[in-house]
Every structure is written in structure tokens, then in C-alpha cells.
XYZ file of C-alpha atoms in Angstrom:
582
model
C 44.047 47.306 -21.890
C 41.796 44.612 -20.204
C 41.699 42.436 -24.067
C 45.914 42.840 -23.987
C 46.293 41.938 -19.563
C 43.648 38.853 -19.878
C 44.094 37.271 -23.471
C 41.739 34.253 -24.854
C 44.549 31.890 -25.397
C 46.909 30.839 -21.762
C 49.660 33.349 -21.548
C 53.229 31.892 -21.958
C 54.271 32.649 -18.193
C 51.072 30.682 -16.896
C 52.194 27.778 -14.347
C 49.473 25.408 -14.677
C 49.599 21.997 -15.689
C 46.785 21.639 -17.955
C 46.756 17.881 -19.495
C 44.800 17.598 -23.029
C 44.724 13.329 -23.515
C 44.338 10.687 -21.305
C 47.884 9.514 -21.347
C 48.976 13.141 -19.952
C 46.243 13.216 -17.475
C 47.474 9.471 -16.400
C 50.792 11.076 -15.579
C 49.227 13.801 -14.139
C 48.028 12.183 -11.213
C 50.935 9.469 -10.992
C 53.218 12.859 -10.127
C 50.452 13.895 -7.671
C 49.954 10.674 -5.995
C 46.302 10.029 -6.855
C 44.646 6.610 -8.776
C 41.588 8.167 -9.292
C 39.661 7.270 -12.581
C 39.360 10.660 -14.567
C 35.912 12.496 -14.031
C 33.965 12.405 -17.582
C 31.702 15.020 -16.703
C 31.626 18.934 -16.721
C 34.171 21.111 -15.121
C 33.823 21.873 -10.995
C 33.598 25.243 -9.894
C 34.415 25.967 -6.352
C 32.687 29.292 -4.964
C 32.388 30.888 -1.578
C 33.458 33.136 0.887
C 37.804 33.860 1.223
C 38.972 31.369 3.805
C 36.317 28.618 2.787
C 39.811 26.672 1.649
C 38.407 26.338 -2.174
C 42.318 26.133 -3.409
C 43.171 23.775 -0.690
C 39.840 21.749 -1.214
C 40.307 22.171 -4.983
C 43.449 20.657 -5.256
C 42.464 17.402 -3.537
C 39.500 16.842 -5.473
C 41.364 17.294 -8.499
C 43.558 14.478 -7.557
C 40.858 12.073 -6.839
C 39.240 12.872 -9.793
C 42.394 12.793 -12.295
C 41.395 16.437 -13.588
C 43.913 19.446 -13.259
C 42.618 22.245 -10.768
C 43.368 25.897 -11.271
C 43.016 28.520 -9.235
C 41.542 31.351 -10.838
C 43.447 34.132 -8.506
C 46.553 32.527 -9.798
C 45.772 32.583 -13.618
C 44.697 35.856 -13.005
C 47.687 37.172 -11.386
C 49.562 35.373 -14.478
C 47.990 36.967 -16.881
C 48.327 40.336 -15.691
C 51.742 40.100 -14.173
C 50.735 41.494 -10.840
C 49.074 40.384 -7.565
C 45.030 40.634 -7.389
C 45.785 43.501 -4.587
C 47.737 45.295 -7.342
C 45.140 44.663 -9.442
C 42.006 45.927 -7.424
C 44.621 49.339 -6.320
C 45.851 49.998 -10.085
C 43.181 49.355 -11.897
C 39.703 48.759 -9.856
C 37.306 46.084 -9.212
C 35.304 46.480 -12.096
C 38.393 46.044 -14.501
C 39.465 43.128 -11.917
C 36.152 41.318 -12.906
C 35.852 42.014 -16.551
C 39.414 40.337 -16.664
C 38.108 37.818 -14.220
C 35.060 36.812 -16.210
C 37.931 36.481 -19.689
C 40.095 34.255 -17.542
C 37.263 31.926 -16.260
C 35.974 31.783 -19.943
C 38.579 30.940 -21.447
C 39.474 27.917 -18.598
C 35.891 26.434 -19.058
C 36.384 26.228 -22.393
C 39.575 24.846 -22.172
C 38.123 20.942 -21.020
C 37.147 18.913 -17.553
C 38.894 21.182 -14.571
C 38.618 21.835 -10.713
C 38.517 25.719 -10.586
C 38.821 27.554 -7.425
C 37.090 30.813 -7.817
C 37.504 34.297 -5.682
C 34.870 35.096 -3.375
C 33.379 37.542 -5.833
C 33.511 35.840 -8.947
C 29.891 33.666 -8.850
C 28.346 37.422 -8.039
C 28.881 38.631 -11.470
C 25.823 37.835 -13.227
C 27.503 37.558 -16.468
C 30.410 35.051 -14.849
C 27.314 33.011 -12.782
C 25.855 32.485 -15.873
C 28.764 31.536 -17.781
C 29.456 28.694 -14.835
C 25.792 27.486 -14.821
C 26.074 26.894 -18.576
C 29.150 25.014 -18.685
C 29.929 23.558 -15.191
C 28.935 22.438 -12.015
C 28.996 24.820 -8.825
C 29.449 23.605 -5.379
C 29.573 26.226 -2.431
C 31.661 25.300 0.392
C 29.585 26.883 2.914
C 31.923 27.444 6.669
C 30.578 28.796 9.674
C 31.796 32.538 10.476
C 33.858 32.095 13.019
C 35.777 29.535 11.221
C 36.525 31.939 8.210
C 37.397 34.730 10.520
C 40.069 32.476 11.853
C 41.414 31.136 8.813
C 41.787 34.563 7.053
C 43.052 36.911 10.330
C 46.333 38.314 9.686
C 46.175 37.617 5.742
C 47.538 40.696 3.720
C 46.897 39.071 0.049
C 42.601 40.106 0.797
C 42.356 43.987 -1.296
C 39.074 43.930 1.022
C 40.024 43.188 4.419
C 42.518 45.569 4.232
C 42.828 47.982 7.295
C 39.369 46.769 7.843
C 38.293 44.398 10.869
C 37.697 40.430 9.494
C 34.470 39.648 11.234
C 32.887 42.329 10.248
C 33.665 42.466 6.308
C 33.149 38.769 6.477
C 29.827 39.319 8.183
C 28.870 41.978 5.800
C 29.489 39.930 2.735
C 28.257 37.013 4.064
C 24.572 38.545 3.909
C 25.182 40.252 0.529
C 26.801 36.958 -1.284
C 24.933 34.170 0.234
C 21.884 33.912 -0.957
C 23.415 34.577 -4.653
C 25.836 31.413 -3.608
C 23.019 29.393 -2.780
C 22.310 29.576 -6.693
C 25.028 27.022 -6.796
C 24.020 23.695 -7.965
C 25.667 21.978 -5.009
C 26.000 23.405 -1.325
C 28.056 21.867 0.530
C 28.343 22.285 4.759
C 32.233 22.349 5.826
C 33.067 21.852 9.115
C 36.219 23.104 10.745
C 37.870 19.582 9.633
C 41.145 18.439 7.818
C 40.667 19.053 4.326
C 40.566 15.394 3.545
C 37.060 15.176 5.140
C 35.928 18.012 3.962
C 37.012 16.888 0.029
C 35.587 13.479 0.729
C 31.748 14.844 1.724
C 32.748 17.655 -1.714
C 33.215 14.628 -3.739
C 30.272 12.638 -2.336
C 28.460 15.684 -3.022
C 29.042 15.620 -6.899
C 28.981 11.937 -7.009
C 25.962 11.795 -5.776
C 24.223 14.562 -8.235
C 22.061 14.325 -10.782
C 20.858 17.365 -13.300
C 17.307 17.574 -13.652
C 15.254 16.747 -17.246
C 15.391 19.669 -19.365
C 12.333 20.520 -22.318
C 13.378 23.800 -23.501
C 10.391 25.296 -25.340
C 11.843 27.304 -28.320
C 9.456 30.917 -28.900
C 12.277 33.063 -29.989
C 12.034 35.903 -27.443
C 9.526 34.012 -24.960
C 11.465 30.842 -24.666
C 11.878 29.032 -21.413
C 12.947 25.889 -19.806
C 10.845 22.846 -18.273
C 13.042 21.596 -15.297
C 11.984 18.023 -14.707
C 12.995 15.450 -11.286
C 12.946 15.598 -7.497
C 13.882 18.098 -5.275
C 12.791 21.204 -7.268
C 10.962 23.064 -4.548
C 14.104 22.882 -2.104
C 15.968 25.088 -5.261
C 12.865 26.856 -6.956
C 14.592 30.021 -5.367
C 18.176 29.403 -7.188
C 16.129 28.725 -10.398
C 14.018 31.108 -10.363
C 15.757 34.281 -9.715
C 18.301 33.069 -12.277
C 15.347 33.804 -15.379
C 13.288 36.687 -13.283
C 13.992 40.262 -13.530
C 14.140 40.764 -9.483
C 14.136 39.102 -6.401
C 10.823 39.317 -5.208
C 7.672 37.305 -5.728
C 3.936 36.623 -4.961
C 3.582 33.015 -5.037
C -0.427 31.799 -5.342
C -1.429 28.427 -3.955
C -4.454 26.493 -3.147
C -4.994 25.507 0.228
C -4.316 22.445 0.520
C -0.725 22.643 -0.958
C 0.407 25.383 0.712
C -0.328 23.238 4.070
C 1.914 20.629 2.508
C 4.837 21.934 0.579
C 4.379 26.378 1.490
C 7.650 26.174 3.989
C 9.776 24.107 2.149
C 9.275 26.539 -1.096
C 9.347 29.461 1.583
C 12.715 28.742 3.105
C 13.881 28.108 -0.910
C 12.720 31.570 -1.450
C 14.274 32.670 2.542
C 17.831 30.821 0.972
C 18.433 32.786 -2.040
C 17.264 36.252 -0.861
C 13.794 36.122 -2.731
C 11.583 38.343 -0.929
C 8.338 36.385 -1.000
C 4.116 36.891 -0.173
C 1.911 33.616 -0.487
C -1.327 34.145 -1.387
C -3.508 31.368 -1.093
C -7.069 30.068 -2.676
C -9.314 27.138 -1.902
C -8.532 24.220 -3.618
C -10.913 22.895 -6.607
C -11.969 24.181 -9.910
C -14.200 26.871 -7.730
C -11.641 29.275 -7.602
C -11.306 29.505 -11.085
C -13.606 32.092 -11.582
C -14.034 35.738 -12.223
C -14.942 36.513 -8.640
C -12.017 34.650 -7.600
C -9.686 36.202 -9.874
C -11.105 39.967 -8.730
C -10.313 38.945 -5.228
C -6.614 37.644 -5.985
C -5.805 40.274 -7.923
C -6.886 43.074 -5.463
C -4.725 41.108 -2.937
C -1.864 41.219 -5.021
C -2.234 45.047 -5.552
C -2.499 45.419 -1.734
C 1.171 43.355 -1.547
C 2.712 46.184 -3.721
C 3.515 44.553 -6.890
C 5.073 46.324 -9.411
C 6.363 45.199 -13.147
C 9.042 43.445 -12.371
C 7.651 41.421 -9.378
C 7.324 37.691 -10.456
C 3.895 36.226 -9.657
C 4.906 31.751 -8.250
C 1.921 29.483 -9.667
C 1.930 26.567 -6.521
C -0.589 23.823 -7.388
C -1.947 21.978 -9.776
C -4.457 23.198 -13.276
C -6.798 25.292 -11.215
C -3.752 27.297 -9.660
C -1.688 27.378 -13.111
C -4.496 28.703 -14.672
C -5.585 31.294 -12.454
C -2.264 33.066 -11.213
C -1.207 33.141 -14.848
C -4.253 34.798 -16.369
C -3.365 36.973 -12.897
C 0.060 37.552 -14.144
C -0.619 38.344 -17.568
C -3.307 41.021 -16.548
C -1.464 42.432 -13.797
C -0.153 45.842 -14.343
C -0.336 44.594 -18.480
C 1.400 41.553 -17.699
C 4.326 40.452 -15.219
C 6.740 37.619 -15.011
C 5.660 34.019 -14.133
C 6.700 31.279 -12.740
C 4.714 27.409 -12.843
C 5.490 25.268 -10.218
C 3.151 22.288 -10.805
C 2.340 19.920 -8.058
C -0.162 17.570 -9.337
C 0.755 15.201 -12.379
C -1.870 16.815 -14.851
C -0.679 20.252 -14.533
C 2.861 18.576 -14.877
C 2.248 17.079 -18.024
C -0.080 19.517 -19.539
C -1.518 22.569 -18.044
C 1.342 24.092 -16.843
C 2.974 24.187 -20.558
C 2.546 26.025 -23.371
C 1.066 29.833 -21.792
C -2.743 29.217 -21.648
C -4.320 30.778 -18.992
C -7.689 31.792 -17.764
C -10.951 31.262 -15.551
C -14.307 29.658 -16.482
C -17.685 31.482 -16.770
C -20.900 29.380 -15.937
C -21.635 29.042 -19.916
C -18.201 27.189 -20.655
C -14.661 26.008 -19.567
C -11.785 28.206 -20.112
C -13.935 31.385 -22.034
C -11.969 33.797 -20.457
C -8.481 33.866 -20.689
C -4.636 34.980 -22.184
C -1.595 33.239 -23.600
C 0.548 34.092 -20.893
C 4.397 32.203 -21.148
C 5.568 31.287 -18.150
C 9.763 32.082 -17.895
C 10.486 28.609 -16.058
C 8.602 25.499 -15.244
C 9.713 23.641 -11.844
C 8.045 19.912 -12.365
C 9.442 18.531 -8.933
C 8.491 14.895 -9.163
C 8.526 13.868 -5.426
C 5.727 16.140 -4.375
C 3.307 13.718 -6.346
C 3.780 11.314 -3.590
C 1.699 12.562 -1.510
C -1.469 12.734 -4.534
C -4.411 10.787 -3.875
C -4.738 7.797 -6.277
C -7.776 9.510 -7.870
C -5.410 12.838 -8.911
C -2.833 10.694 -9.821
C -5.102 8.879 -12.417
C -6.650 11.936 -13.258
C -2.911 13.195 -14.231
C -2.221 9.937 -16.113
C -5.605 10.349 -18.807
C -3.485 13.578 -20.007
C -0.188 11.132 -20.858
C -2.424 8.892 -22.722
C -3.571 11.707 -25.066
C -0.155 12.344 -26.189
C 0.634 8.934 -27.058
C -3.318 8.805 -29.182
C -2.655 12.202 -31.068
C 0.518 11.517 -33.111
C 2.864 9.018 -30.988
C 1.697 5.246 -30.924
C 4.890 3.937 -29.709
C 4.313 6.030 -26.801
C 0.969 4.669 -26.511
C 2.114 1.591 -26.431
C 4.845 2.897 -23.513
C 1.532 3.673 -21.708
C 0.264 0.212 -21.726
C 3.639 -1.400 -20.733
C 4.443 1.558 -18.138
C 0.808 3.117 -17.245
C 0.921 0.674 -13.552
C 4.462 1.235 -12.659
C 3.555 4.829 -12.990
C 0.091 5.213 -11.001
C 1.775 2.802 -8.309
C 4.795 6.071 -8.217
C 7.995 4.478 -9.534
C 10.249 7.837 -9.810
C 12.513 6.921 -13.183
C 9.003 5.910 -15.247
C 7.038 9.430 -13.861
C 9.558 11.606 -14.929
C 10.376 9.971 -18.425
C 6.544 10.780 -18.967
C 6.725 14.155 -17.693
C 9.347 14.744 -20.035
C 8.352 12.768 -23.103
C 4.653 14.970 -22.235
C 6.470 18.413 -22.044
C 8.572 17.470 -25.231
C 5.282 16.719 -27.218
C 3.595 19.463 -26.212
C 6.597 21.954 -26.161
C 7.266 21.049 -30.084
C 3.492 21.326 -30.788
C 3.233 24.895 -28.732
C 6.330 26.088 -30.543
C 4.734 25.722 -34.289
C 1.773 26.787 -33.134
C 1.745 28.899 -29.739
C -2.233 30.784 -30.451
C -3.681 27.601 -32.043
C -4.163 29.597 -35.522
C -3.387 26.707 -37.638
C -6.247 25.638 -39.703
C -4.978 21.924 -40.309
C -4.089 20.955 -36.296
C -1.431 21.878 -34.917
C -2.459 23.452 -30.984
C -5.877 22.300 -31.655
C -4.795 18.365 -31.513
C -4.332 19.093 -27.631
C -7.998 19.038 -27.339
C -8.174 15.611 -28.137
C -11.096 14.114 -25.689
C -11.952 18.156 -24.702
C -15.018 18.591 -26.050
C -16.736 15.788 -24.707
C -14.860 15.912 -21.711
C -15.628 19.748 -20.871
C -19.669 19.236 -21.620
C -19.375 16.737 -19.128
C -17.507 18.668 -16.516
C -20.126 21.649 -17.085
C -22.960 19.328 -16.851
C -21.971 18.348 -13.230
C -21.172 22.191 -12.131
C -17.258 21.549 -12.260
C -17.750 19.794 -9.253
C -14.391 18.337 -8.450
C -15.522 15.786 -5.740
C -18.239 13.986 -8.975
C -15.969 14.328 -11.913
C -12.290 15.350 -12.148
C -10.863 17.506 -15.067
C -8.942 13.863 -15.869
C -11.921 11.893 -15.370
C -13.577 13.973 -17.844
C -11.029 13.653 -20.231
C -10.869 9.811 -19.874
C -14.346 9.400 -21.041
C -14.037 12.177 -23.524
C -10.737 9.767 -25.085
C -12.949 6.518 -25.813
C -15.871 8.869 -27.331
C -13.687 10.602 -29.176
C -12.533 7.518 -30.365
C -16.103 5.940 -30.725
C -17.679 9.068 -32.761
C -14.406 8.532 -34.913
C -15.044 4.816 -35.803
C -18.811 5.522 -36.414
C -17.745 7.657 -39.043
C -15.689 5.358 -40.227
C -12.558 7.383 -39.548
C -10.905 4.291 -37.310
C -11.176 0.325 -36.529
C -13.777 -0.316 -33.480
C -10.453 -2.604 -32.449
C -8.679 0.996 -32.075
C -11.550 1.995 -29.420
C -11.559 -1.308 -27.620
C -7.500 -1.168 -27.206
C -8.413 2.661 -26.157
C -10.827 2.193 -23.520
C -9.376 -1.435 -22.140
C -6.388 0.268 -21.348
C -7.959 3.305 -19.396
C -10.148 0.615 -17.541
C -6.828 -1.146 -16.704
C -5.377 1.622 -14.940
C -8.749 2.697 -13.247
C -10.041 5.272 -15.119
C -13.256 5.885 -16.795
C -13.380 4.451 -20.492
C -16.945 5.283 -20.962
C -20.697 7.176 -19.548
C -21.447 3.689 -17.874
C -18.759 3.930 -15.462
C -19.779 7.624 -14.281
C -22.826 6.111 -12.317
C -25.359 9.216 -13.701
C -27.525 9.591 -16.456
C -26.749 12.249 -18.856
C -28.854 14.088 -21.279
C -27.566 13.918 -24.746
C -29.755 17.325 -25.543
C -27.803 19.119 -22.848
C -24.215 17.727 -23.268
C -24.599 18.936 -27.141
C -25.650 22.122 -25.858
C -22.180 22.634 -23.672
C -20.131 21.597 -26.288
C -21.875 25.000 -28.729
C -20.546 27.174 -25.742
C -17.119 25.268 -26.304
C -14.272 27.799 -27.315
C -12.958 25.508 -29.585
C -16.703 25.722 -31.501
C -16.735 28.378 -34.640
C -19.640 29.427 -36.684
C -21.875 27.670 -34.473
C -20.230 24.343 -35.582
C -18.924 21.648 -33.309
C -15.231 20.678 -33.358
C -14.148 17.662 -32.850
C -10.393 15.840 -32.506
C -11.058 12.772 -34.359
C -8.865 10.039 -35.124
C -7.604 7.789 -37.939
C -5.944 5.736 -35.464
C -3.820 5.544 -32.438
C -1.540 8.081 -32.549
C -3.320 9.839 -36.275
C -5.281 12.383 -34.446
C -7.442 15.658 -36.650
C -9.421 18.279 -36.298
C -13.133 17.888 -37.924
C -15.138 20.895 -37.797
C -18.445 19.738 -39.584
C -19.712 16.608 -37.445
C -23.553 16.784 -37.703
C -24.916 17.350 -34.490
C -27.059 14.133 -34.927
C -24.038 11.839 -35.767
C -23.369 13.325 -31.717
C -26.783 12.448 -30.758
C -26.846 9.236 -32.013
C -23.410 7.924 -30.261
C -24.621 9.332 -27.050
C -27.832 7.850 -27.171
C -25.544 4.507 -27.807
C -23.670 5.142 -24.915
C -26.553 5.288 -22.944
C -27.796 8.824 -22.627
C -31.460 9.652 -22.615
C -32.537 12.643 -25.706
């Protein structure tokens, strides 16, 4: 009965103008009095409460934008050939939104609209996803006592009926908000004409922008990598759209929770996500065993359960922790990264490794762990230190030296305008660094491959994690990125000894590191290092097998390999070069 009352195709009796070229569309809004250029982009989809005036609203932005509205209560009523009250006393509200949800699919697909919705559409899960794939939401978000006003006396409302309007409004109000607020676009209406109000609406969508998407394709584990500004103030939207309930722990160091905790809490407070934040001390200290007992009895004590979604806030140290915490949890629990330092934008945050360090090595205990989403919100590295923000940028260099010189050469034209914070430049590298990684993850999520493949993401690793260990992981001597700098240019200087690459290719390597402020080599570390014990971190390195070293190597800029029989005194000897004692 629902397939025969709501059809796929427009019913015969429907009373819409729906123009298909632009010479229709042209007429269109000659008959309705508008000179508005047509809108190019998706289809508008008004939500919110009855009363919020999304017909009345609808039909003036429509006009300014040359696109036809519809009101979805009308084609409804069409299709069916009775009123929406007939429909909700006949037949029921489930049946009401099962032909809903038809109707609204079939107008999406049907080309560039302005659709007024009913108050309960966007609360259909299957309908709000349906309208997040294929158009843009804007709530029109009116203060109670306006509503009240606007819809007293109506008798076209199936749930106001016999009932009193401030309190059903009330009542819904606190049930459909915070699932509203999932809207791409909210929108504050005052009790205004509706000319001011569709002037702020239009401003409003003029004024948007969608954020970078990486999707990283693992059949049943894929997610999305969200990439620009202003993630935090709509992590809550995002994030219960991809986990299982509204509730999560969120970990954070310190340090960011001081800076950025209450603007993700009132995200969370928006969109009804219950939410406990757990925090840790900041630096590579709290990724250990001890600190990972402690969260985790912490997180038993909040009353998690399976489908509680455990909020990674920080940067590498964070990522890593909370998701070898999520994947252990209770045998593993949903995840979410939310990234606030450029390395663990870039890098850490991708690709589902997780995991602590033990005093032998970096990273020896641990889980592949996929997170569901990724929020990379862009304006919270403002407030980085110069020395994280470099740290952050020796990560985007690897990707352009393991199979990507052009982007290499980006790096040299782009690497200052990025360290100095120019918005556009850090998030094309965010994305063009969670598109590398996200294709190399997806071929080869465990790093099983014997030829490459995960392994290449090492690149600068081995020398760079011997040198972290040698120092303690003492964040305030050698950053994770500083360690990785240097562990580039000797990667790239036990390569040419071998005769794998042109010394030019480790001059252009380490000139361009120094350029941007990093470390190129052991000189500029100020401490003398002992070649003896530096080769005796990198046997504890997970990456070693058989007791033999592996090394990335490289061919080139941008020709990266794995080598897995490197004589330890071919090692030896380029240290003692660079200036280590035995």
C-alpha cells in the first residue's frame, strides 16, 4: 500500500513546478519576480520545529536562488490524496514516514531544490542520512515562545491536537534538537519578517564551505577523514552520525583540554552526546603501560559499555594511547580521532595503529585499532608552538620522499607558507598526507607485504626512534618530528653510501629541512651520540626481524624501499661519519 500511495516517479495530480533546463528555470523566476542567478550547488533542506516558517522561508530562498522549492507536506499530501492529519489517523506515523522518506528520495534525486521538510522528517535516521548524502541542511532554529505563537490555534498539526502548544513544543524541542543540530547549517531566527530571516538563511549557505574529505576504503572498517576549520564546534553532529550511541569518553592531555575541552564539550552538550573527559599529562610519558592501566581503570569506573565511543583529543601521544584503550576495552569499542597537533593530523591519527612504548623500544605494544571518523580541525593548530608545528611538518616531507616527488617539490615551494599558518596551504597538506597514507593503509592495513607497502611509512623511523630512546623520549630534548627529521637525511645518507641514490638527492634532502628549521643531521642536536648504543635501539625496533635491521632506503626522492640486510657496520660507519663516537 505504502509502494502504490508514495510512487518513485511525481504523481500526475502533483502541483509543483519543477523546471529541468535553464531556459525553464529562467522563466521560473521571471513569473515569481526574482533575478537571482540559479544556485549550482546541492539541493537545500529546510528542517526544524512546526512554526519555524520553513515553507514561508523556503519559498523566498528559492526565488533568490532561481531553484523551485517544494514542500514536502504538500507532495506528500499529493501523493496520497489526503491531508498529513488523515494520514497520521488512517494509517499511522510509521507508514507516514516510510512514505515520507519515498517522497523526499525521490525529490533529491530529482535535481537542485529548496525543500521544506516536516518537523519529524530529519529524525528518521534513514531520511537524515539520505539528506546528509545528497544535500545541504540548515535548521531554522526560533525561540519557544515564538513557535508557540505562530502555531496556536492551527488544526492541520496531527500532534498538537487536543494537546496544549507549549508544552508538545517544549517536549519535542528537547527530544529533536540536539538530532537537528546534526544539520550542516544552524541558523538563529528571530521573530522578524521573513525577508530578514531568508537574507541571514542565504548568507548562511553562501557563506559555507564542506570540509576535505579522504575516505579510507577497508570494506567493512572504512571511515572518513574530515579535513578544515571549525571541526570541534560540530565533532558532536559528526560523530554521532558514524557511532553506535550517544555517549562518549573523550581522553585528552592536559594541556589541550585547558585549550579546546569546552568548545568540544558544548559540541558534545549541542547534539545530546552524553560525554566524560578523561585527561593525561601531556608528553610521550603517558604513553606507557602504567599509564594505560590507570586510564583504563578510569574508564571502567565511568561505566562504559560496548557501544560507548571512546574521543582521542590531542596530538600522537593521545591518538595512540586512547586507541590501544579502545581497542582493548571490553574487546574493543568504537573510536573516534580528533587530532590537534599537525603530526597526528597528517600521520598518526590515520591508518588504526595504536599502542604504548616499553623502556626497550617505541611502539612494542600495541593493536590495529580503526578509528570510525577522523575530525582534522585545522584552526586549532594556531595556537601550536613553532617547534610542534615543525615537528608536524618533518611527517609531510616523508610523503613527498617515499613515492611522490612532485609533492616534494610542493614542500619546498609551500613548506614556509605552511610553518608561518596560511589556512588554504595546511589543509591541502593534510589532505594530500591523509590521501597518501589512506591509499597505502588500504592495500596494506597490517603491514604484511613483503615488497613495501605499510612498511614505506617508516621511512626515517628507525634512526629516528633509536634516537628518541637514546634521550628517554624526553619530549622537551628531542621531539617525535625532530627525530624523524634527522632520521630523513640518514636515511638518505646510508642510502647514497650504498650507492642506492645521488649525494645531490641528500643535499636537496637535508637543505630543505634546514630551511624550514628542522634538524637535517646529528650536528644540529647539540649531543654526542654513541653509535654502539643507537645500533643497539634500532635491534629492539619492531620493524627489526630475525635479528636483522630494516631500513627504508631510497633510490631517490620520492623511490623509497624496504632493505632488510644492511650490515650493521655499513650503520656504524655512517654514524661514525656523522659524528658519533663507537
Amino acid at each position: 500500500m505504502i509502494d502504490a500511495m508514495f510512487p518513485e516517479s511525481p504523481p500526475p495530480h502533483s502541483t509543483h513546478h519543477r523546471p529541468h533546463d535553464e531556459a525553464a528555470r529562467s522563466e521560473a523566476r521571471a513569473r515569481r519576480g526574482g533575478g537571482a542567478v540559479a544556485a549550482s550547488g546541492p539541493a537545500i533542506v529546510l528542517v526544524g520545529l512546526m512554526g519555524a516558517g520553513k515553507t514561508a522561508i523556503g519559498r523566498r530562498l528559492a526565488a533568490r536562488l532561481g531553484l523551485p522549492f517544494v514542500d514536502a507536506d504538500h507532495e506528500i499530501e499529493a501523493a496520497a490524496g489526503m491531508s498529513v492529519a488523515e494520514i497520521f489517523s488512517r494509517l499511522g506515523e510509521k507508514a507516514f514516514r516510510d512514505g515520507e522518506r519515498r517522497v523526499i528520495a525521490r525529490l533529491l534525486a530529482d535535481g537542485p531544490l529548496v525543500l521544506a521538510t516536516g518537523g519529524g522528517a530529519f529524525m528518521d535516521n534513514e531520511t537524515r542520512a539520505l539528506v546528509r548524502a545528497r544535500a545541504l541542511s540548515v535548521w531554522l532554529r526560533v525561540p519557544l515562545p515564538v513557535l508557540v505563537r505562530r502555531v496556536s490555534g492551527r488544526t492541520d498539526r496531527p500532534l498538537l491536537t487536543g494537546k496544549d502548544p507549549a508544552v508538545v513544543l517544549g517536549e519535542l524541542a528537547q527530544r529533536r534538537y540536539p538530532t537537528y543540530a546534526e544539520a550542516d547549517i544552524v541558523v538563529d531566527c528571530a521573530d522578524e519578517p521573513a525577508e530578514g530571516t531568508t537574507s541571514r538563511v542565504a548568507a548562511a549557505i553562501a557563506a559555507w564551505s564542506p570540509p576535505l574529505k579522504v575516505h579510507v576504503a577497508l570494506a567493512e572498517r572504512a571511515y572518513d577523514i574530515l579535513i578544515g576549520p571549525g571541526l570541534i564546534a560540530r565533532a558532536g553532529a559528526l560523530a554521532a552520525a558514524v557511532l553506535p550511541r550517544r555517549r562518549v569518553i573523550v581522553i585528552a592531555d592536559e594541556t589541550v583540554a585547558g585549550l579546546h575541552g569546552a568548545a568540544l564539550a558544548k559540541a558534545f552538550d549541542d547534539t545530546g552526546v552524553a560525554h566524560t573527559m578523561l585527561t593525561v599529562p601531556a608528553g610521550e610519558q603517558s604513553k606507557s603501560m602504567v599509564a594505560l592501566s590507570d586510564l583504563l581503570g578510569r574508564m571502567t569506573e565511568a561505566g562504559i559499555d560496548r557501544r560507548t565511543g571512546i574521543v582521542a583529543f590531542g596530538g600522537g601521544v593521545v591518538g595512540d594511547l586512547a586507541g590501544f584503550a579502545a581497542a582493548v576495552a571490553l574487546r574493543g569499542l568504537p573510536f573516534v580521532q580528533i587530532p590537534t597537533s599537525l603530526l597526528a593530523q597528517v600521520d598518526s591519527s590515520v591508518g588504526g595503529k595504536t599502542g604504548v612504548n616499553l623502556p626497550a623500544g617505541k611502539n612494542l605494544v600495541g593493536a590495529f585499532h580503526q578509528p570510525n571518523l577522523v575530525l582534522c580541525d585545522t584552526s586549532v593548530l594556531a595556537t601550536l608552538p613553532m617547534r610542534e608545528r615543525r615537528a608536524g611538518y618533518a611527517e609531510i616531507v616523508k610523503y613527498g620522499l617515499i613515492d611522490d616527488a612532485a609533492f616534494f617539490a610542493w614542500c619546498e615551494a609551500h613548506g614556509e607558507a605552511l610553518l608561518a599558518g596560511d589556512a588554504e596551504t595546511i589543509a591541502e597538506a593534510v589532505r594530500s598526507c591523509c590521501a597518501a597514507k589512506a591509499r597505502v593503509v588500504a592495500d596494506d592495513e597490517r603491514e604484511t607485504r613483503a615488497d613495501g607497502g605499510r612498511a614505506l611509512l617508516n621511512l626515517g623511523h628507525t634512526f629516528g626512534h633509536a634516537l628518541e630512546a637514546e634521550v628517554g623520549y624526553d619530549g622537551a630534548r628531542l621531539l617525535h618530528g625532530e627525530a624523524v627529521s634527522v632520521g630523513l637525511g640518514l636515511a638518505f645518507a646510508l642510502s647514497a653510501r650504498l650507492g642506492f641514490c645521488a649525494p645531490d638527492d641528500v643535499a636537496r634532502v637535508r637543505a630543505h629541512l634546514a630551511a624550514v628549521g628542522l634538524p637535517a643531521d646529528l650536528g644540529m642536536l647539540n649531543r654526542r651520540f654513541s653509535a654502539a648504543r643507537l645500533i643497539g635501539h634500532m635491534r629492539k625496533d619492531k620493524k627489526a626481524e630475525a635479528g636483522r635491521l630494516t631500513f627504508i632506503l631510497a633510490r631517490g626522492i620520492g623511490a623509497a624501499f624496504v632493505s632488510r640486510d644492511v650490515a650493521e657496520e655499513e650503520v656504524a660507519a655512517l654514524l661514525a661519519d656523522e659524528g658519533c663516537e663507537p
